[in-house]
Coordinates of C-alpha atoms and ligand atoms in Angstrom, one line a residue:
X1467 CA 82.2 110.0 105.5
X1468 CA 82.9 110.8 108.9
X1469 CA 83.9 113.7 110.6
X1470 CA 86.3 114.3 113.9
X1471 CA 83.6 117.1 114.9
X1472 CA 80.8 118.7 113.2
X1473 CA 81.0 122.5 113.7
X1474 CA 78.2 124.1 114.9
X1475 CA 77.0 128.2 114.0
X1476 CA 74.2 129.5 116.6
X1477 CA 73.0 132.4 114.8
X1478 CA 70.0 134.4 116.2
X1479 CA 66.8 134.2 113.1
X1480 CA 66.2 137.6 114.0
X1481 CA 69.2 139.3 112.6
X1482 CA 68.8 141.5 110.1
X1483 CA 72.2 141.4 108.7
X1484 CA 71.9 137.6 108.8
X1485 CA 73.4 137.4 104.6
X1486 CA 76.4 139.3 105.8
X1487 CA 76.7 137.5 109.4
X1488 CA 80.7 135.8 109.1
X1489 CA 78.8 132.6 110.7
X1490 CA 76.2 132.5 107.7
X1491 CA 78.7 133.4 105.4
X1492 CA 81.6 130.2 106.7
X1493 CA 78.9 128.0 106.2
X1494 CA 77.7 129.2 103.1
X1495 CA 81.1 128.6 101.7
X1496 CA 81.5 125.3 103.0
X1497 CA 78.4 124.0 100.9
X1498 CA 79.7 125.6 98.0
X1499 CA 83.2 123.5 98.3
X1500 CA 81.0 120.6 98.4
X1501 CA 80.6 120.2 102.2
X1502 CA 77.1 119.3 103.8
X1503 CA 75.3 121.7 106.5
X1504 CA 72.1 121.2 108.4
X1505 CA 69.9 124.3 108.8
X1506 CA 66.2 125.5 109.9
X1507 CA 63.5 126.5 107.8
X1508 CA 60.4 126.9 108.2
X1509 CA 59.0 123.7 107.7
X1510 CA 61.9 121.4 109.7
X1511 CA 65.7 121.3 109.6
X1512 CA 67.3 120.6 105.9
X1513 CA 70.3 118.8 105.7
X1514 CA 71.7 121.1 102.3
X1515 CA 74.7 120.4 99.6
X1516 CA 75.4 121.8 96.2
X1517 CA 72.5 120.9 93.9
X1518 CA 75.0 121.2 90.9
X1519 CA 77.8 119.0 92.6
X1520 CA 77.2 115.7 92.8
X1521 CA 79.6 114.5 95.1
X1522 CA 78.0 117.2 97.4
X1523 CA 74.7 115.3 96.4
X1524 CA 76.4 112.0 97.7
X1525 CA 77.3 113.0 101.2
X1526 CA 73.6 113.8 101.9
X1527 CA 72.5 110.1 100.6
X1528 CA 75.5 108.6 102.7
X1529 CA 75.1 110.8 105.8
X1530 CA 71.0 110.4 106.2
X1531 CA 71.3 106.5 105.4
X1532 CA 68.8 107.4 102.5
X1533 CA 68.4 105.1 99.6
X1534 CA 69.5 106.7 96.2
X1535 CA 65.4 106.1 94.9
X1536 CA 64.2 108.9 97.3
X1537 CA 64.8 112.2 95.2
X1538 CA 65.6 115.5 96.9
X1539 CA 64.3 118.9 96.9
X1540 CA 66.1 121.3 95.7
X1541 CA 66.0 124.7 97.6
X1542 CA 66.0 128.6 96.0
X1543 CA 66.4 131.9 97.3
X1544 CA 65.4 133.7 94.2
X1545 CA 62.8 132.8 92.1
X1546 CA 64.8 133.5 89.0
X1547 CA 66.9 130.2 90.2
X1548 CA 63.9 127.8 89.1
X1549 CA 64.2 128.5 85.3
X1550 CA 68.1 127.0 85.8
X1551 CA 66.3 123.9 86.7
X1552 CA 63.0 123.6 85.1
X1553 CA 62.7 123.1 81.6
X1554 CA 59.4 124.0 81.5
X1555 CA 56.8 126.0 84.7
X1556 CA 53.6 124.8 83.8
X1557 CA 50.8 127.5 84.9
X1558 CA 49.7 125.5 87.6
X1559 CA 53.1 125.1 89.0
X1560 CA 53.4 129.1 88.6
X1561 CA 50.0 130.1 89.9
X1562 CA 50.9 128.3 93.4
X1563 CA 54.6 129.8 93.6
X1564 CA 52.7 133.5 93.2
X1565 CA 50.5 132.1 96.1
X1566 CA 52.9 130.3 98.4
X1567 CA 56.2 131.2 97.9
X1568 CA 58.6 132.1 99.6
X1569 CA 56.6 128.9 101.8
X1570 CA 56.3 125.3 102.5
X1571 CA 54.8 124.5 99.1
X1572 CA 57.6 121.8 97.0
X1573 CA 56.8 122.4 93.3
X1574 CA 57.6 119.3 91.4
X1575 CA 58.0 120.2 87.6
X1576 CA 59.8 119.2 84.7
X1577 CA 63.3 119.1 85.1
X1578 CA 66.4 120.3 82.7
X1579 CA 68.7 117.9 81.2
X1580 CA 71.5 119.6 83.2
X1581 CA 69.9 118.7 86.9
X1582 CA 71.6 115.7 88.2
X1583 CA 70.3 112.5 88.2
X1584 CA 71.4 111.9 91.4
X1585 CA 69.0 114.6 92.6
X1586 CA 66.3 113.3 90.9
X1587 CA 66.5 109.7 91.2
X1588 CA 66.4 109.5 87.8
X1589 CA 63.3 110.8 87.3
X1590 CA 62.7 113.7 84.6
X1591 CA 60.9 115.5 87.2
X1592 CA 63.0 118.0 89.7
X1593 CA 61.0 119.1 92.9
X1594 CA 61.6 122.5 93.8
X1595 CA 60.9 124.7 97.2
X1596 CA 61.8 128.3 98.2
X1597 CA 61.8 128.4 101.8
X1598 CA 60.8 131.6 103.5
X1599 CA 62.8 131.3 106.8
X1600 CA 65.3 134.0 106.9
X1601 CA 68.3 131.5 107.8
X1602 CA 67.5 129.5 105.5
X1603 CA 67.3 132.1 102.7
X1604 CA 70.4 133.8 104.4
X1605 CA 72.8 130.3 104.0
X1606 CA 71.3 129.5 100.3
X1607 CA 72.3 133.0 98.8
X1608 CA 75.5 132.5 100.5
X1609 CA 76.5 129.1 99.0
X1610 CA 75.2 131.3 95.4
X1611 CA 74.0 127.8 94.1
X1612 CA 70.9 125.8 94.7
X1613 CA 70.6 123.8 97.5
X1614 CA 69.3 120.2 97.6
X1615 CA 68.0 119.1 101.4
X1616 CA 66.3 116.6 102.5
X1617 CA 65.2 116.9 106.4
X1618 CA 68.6 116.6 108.2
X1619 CA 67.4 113.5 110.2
X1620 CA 68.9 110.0 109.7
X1621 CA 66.2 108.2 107.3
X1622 CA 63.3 107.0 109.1
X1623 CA 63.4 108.9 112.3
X1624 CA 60.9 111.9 112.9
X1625 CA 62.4 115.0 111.2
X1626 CA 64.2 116.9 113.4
X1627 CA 62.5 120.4 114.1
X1628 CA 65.3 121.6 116.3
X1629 CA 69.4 121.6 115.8
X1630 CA 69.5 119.4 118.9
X1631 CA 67.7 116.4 117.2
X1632 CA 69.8 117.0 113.8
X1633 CA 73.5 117.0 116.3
X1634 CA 71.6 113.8 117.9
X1635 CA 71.1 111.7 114.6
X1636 CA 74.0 113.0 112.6
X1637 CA 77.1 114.3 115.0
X1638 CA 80.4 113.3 113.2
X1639 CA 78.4 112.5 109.4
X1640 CA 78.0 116.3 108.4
X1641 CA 80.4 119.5 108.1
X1642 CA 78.0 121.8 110.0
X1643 CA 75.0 122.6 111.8
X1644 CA 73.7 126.5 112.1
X1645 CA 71.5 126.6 114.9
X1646 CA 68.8 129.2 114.3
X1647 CA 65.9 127.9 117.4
X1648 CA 63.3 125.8 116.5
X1649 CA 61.7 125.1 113.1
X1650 CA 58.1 126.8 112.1
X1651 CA 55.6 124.6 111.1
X1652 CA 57.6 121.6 112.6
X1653 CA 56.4 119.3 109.4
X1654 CA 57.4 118.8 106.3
X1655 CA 56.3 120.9 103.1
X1656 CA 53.5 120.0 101.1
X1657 CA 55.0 118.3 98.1
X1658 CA 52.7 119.2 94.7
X1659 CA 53.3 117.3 91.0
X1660 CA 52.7 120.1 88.6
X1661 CA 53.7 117.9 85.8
X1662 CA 50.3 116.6 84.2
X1663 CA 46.8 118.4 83.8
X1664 CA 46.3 118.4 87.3
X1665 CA 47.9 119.3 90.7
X1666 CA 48.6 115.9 92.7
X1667 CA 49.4 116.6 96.1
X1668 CA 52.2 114.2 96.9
X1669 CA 52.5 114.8 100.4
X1670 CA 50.5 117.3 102.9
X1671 CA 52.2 119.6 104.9
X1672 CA 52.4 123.3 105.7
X1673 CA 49.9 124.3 103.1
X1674 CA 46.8 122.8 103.1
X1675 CA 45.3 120.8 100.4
X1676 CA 42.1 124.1 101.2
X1677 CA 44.6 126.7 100.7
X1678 CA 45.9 124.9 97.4
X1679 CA 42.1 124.4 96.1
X1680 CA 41.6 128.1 96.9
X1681 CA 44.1 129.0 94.1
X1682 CA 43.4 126.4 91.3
X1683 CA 40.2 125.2 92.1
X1684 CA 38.9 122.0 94.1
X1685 CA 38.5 120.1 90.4
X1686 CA 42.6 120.6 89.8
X1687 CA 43.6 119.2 93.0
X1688 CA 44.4 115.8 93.4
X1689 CA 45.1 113.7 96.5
X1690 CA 46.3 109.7 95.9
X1691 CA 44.1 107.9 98.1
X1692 CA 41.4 110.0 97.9
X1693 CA 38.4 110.5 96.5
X1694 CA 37.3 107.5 94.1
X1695 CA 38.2 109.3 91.4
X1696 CA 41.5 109.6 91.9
X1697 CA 42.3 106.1 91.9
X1698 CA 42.7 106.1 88.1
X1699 CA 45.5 107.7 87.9
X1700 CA 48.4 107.3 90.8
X1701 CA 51.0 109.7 90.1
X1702 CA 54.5 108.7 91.1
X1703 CA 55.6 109.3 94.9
X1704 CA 59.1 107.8 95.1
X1705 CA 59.8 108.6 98.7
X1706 CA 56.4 107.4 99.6
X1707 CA 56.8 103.7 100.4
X1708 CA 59.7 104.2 102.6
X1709 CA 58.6 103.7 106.6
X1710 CA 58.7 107.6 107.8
X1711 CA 59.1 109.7 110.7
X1712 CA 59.0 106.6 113.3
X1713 CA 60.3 106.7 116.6
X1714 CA 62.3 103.6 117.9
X1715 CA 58.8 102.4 119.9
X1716 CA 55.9 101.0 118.5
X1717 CA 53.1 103.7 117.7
X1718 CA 49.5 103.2 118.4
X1719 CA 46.8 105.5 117.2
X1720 CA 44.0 106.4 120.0
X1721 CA 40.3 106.2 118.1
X1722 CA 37.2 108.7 119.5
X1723 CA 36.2 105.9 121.9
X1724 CA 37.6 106.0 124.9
X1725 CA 36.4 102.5 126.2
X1726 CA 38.1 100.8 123.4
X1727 CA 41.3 103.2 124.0
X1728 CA 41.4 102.1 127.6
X1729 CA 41.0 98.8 127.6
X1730 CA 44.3 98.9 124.8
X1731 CA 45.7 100.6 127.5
X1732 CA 45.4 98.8 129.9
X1733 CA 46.0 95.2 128.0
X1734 CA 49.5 96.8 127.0
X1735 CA 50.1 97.5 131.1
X1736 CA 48.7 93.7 132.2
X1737 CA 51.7 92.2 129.2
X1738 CA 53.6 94.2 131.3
X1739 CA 54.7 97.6 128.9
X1740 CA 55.2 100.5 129.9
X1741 CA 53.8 103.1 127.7
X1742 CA 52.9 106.8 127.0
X1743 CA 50.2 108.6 125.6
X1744 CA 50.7 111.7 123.5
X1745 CA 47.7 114.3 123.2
X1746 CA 46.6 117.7 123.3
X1747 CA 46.4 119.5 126.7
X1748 CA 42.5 119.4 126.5
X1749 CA 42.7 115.5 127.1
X1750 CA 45.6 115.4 129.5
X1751 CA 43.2 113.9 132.4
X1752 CA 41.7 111.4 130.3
X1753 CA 44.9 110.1 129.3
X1754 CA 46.9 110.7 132.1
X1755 CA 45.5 108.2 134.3
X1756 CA 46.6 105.2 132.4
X1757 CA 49.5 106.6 130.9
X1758 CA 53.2 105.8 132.4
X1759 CA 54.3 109.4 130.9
X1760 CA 52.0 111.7 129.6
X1761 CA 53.5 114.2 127.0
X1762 CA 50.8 117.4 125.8
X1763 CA 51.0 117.8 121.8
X1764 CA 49.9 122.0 122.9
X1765 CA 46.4 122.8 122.4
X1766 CA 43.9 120.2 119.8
X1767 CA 42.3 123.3 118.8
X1768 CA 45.6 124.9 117.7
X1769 CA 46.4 122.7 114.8
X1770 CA 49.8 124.4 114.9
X1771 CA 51.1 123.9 118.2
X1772 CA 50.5 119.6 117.4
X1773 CA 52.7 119.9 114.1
X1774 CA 54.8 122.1 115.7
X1775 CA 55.4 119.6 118.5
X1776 CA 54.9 116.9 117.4
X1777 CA 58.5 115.4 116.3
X1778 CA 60.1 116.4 119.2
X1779 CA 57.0 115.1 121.2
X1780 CA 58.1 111.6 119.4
X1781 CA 61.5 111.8 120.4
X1782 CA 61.1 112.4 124.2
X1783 CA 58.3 109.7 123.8
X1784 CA 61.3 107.3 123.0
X1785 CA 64.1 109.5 124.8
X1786 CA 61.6 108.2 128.2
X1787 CA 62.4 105.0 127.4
X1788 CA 59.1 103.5 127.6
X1789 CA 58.0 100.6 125.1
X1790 CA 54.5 101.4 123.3
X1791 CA 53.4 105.1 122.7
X1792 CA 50.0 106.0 121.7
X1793 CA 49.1 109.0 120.4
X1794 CA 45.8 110.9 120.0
X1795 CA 44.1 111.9 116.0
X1796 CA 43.3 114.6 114.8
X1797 CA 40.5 115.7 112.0
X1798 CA 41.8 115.9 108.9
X1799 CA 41.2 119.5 107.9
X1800 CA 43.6 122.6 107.0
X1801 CA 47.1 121.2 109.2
X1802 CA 45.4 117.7 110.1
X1803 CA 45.7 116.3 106.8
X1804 CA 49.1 116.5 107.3
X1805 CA 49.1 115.8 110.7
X1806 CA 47.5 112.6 110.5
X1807 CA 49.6 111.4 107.6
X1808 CA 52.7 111.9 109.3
X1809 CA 50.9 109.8 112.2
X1810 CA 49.7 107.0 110.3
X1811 CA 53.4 106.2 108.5
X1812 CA 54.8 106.3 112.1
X1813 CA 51.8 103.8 113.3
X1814 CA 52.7 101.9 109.8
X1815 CA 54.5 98.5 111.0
X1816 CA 56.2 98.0 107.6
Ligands
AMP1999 P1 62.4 115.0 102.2 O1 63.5 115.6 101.4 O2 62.8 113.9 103.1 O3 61.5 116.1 102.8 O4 61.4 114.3 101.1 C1 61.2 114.9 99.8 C2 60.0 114.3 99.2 O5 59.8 114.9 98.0 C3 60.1 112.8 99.1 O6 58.9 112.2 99.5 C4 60.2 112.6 97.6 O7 59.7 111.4 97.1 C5 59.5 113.8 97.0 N1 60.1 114.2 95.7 C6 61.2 114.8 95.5 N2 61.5 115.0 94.2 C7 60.4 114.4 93.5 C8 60.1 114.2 92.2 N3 60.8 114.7 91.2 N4 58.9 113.6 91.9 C9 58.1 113.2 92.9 N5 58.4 113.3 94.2 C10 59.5 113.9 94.5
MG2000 MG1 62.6 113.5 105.2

């Protein structure tokens, strides 16, 4: 599918007549014809079609490069929308959308026979989000159907947390962009499987694995990978062994000893790279000295200034044309959990 130009709506988040805005209104009518329009949320920009048209459902597979195994989220504006597509809210499921939602919290429940398979990747599971950005919520209760979006990046690149990256990676493969500024969080939402006794947290993001024990309790909560005890069971995360949110350079994480992260350094220089080094403000010294370009991820005791940087951080890492990036960690608490995991798959070489 190709396109001679893909349109583009700048529309100012602000608004407070955004449902009734003729931009927000074109667009929404364009997704419910079947066309496919990238827009922000709160968590990074979605890439939406029709949830109940699967040739809608298509285009977003064909323009993101993403293989048909990697189900979709499907996106509400009203809660009542969830019983069209779950056949059942288990109270787990419920509990966390009376905590977090509108939010960056992905609800994965079971799903009703009339939710495509396409969506779903044939599973008989159906993930579902209501995002609370108003653009977002705007565009979705102007298309009057549900929305399925991935991020509105082409597969395997960092999500794009700006309209810029999205007209970068997908000019000429989509209908539409609205350009609302710059996402919220900057990451992903957290992706939870209500569908067994407990709550498996598929993938960290925006709400934190604390926030999530805070509502059901630390012994419902579930993390693959984590504790001992939660190797028994491993739940299914389809979109989990795909390479994620890499830039085009190899990516090397920095440890706590800075010895051992100089002499990397500086072996990568004497083979002749050129590289950067990506870290919070508070180490911009450290690093600088080695580094060929040194780009700040915003303050490493702001947890949300690094997510909120960090994809676009990745880009103009490769964007400066350098060949190795290294990049700073983080602790894994509250927003580092998801932090980290987003910077271990783009350090992951396979
Ligand atoms: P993205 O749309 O790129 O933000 O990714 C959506 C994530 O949600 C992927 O990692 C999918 O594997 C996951 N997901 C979506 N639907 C389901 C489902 N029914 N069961 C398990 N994981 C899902
Ligand atoms: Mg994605």
């Amino acid at each position: 599918m190709s396109y001679q130009q893909t349109e583009v709506w700048c529309v100012d988040k602000e608004d407070n007549q955004l449902t009734s805005h003729p931009d927000i209104q074109q667009a929404g009518l364009w997704i419910k014809k079947g066309e496919v329009i990238a827009f922000p949320t709160e968590t990074v920009y979605g890439l939406g079609g029709d949830a109940t048209n699967e040739e809608a459902v298509k285009k977003i597979f064909q323009a993101k490069g993403r293989p048909a195994d990697n189900p979709l989220i499907v996106h509400i504006g009203e809660r009542a929308q969830w019983h069209d597509l779950a056949a059942d809210i288990p109270e787990m499921a419920r509990q966390l959308a009376d905590a977090f939602w509108p939010g960056a919290l992905t609800l994965i429940v079971p799903k009703k026979p009339s939710v495509s398979n396409l969506v779903t990747a044939g599973l008989d599971s159906v993930a579902v989000r209501m995002p609370d950005h108003p653009v977002a919520r705007a565009l979705i209760t102007a298309a009057g159907v549900p929305v399925a979006a991935p991020s509105a990046n082409r597969s395997g690149r960092p999500s794009p947390t700006k309209a810029e990256h999205v007209r970068r990676d997908l000019d000429g493969r989509i209908a539409g962009i609205v350009d609302g500024g710059a996402s919220g969080y900057g990451l992903e939402s957290t992706v939870v499987d209500c569908t067994g006794d407990e709550a498996w947290i598929l993938r960290p993001g925006g709400i934190t694995k604390e926030e999530i024990e805070d509502i059901l309790g630390k012994e419902k909560v579930r993390l693959p990978g984590g504790a001992p005890a939660d190797a028994k069971v491993t739940p299914k995360a389809p979109g989990m062994k795909y390479r994620h949110y890499a830039p085009d350079a190899p990516v090397y994480l920095l440890t706590d000893n800075s010895t051992e992260n100089e002499r990397q350094m500086n072996e990568a220089k004497r083979q002749g790279s050129t590289i950067a080094v990506l870290a919070s403000e508070e180490r911009r010294d450290e690093f600088s000295r080695c580094a060929d370009v040194f780009l700040s991820l915003g303050s490493g005791s702001r947890l949300e200034e690094v997510s909120a940087s960090l994809y676009d951080t990745l880009r103009r890492a490769d964007e400066s044309g350098v060949d190795i990036i290294f990049c700073e960690t983080f602790s894994r608490e509250g927003l580092g959990l998801a932090i980290m995991n987003r910077l271990e798959k783009a350090a992951a070489r396979t």
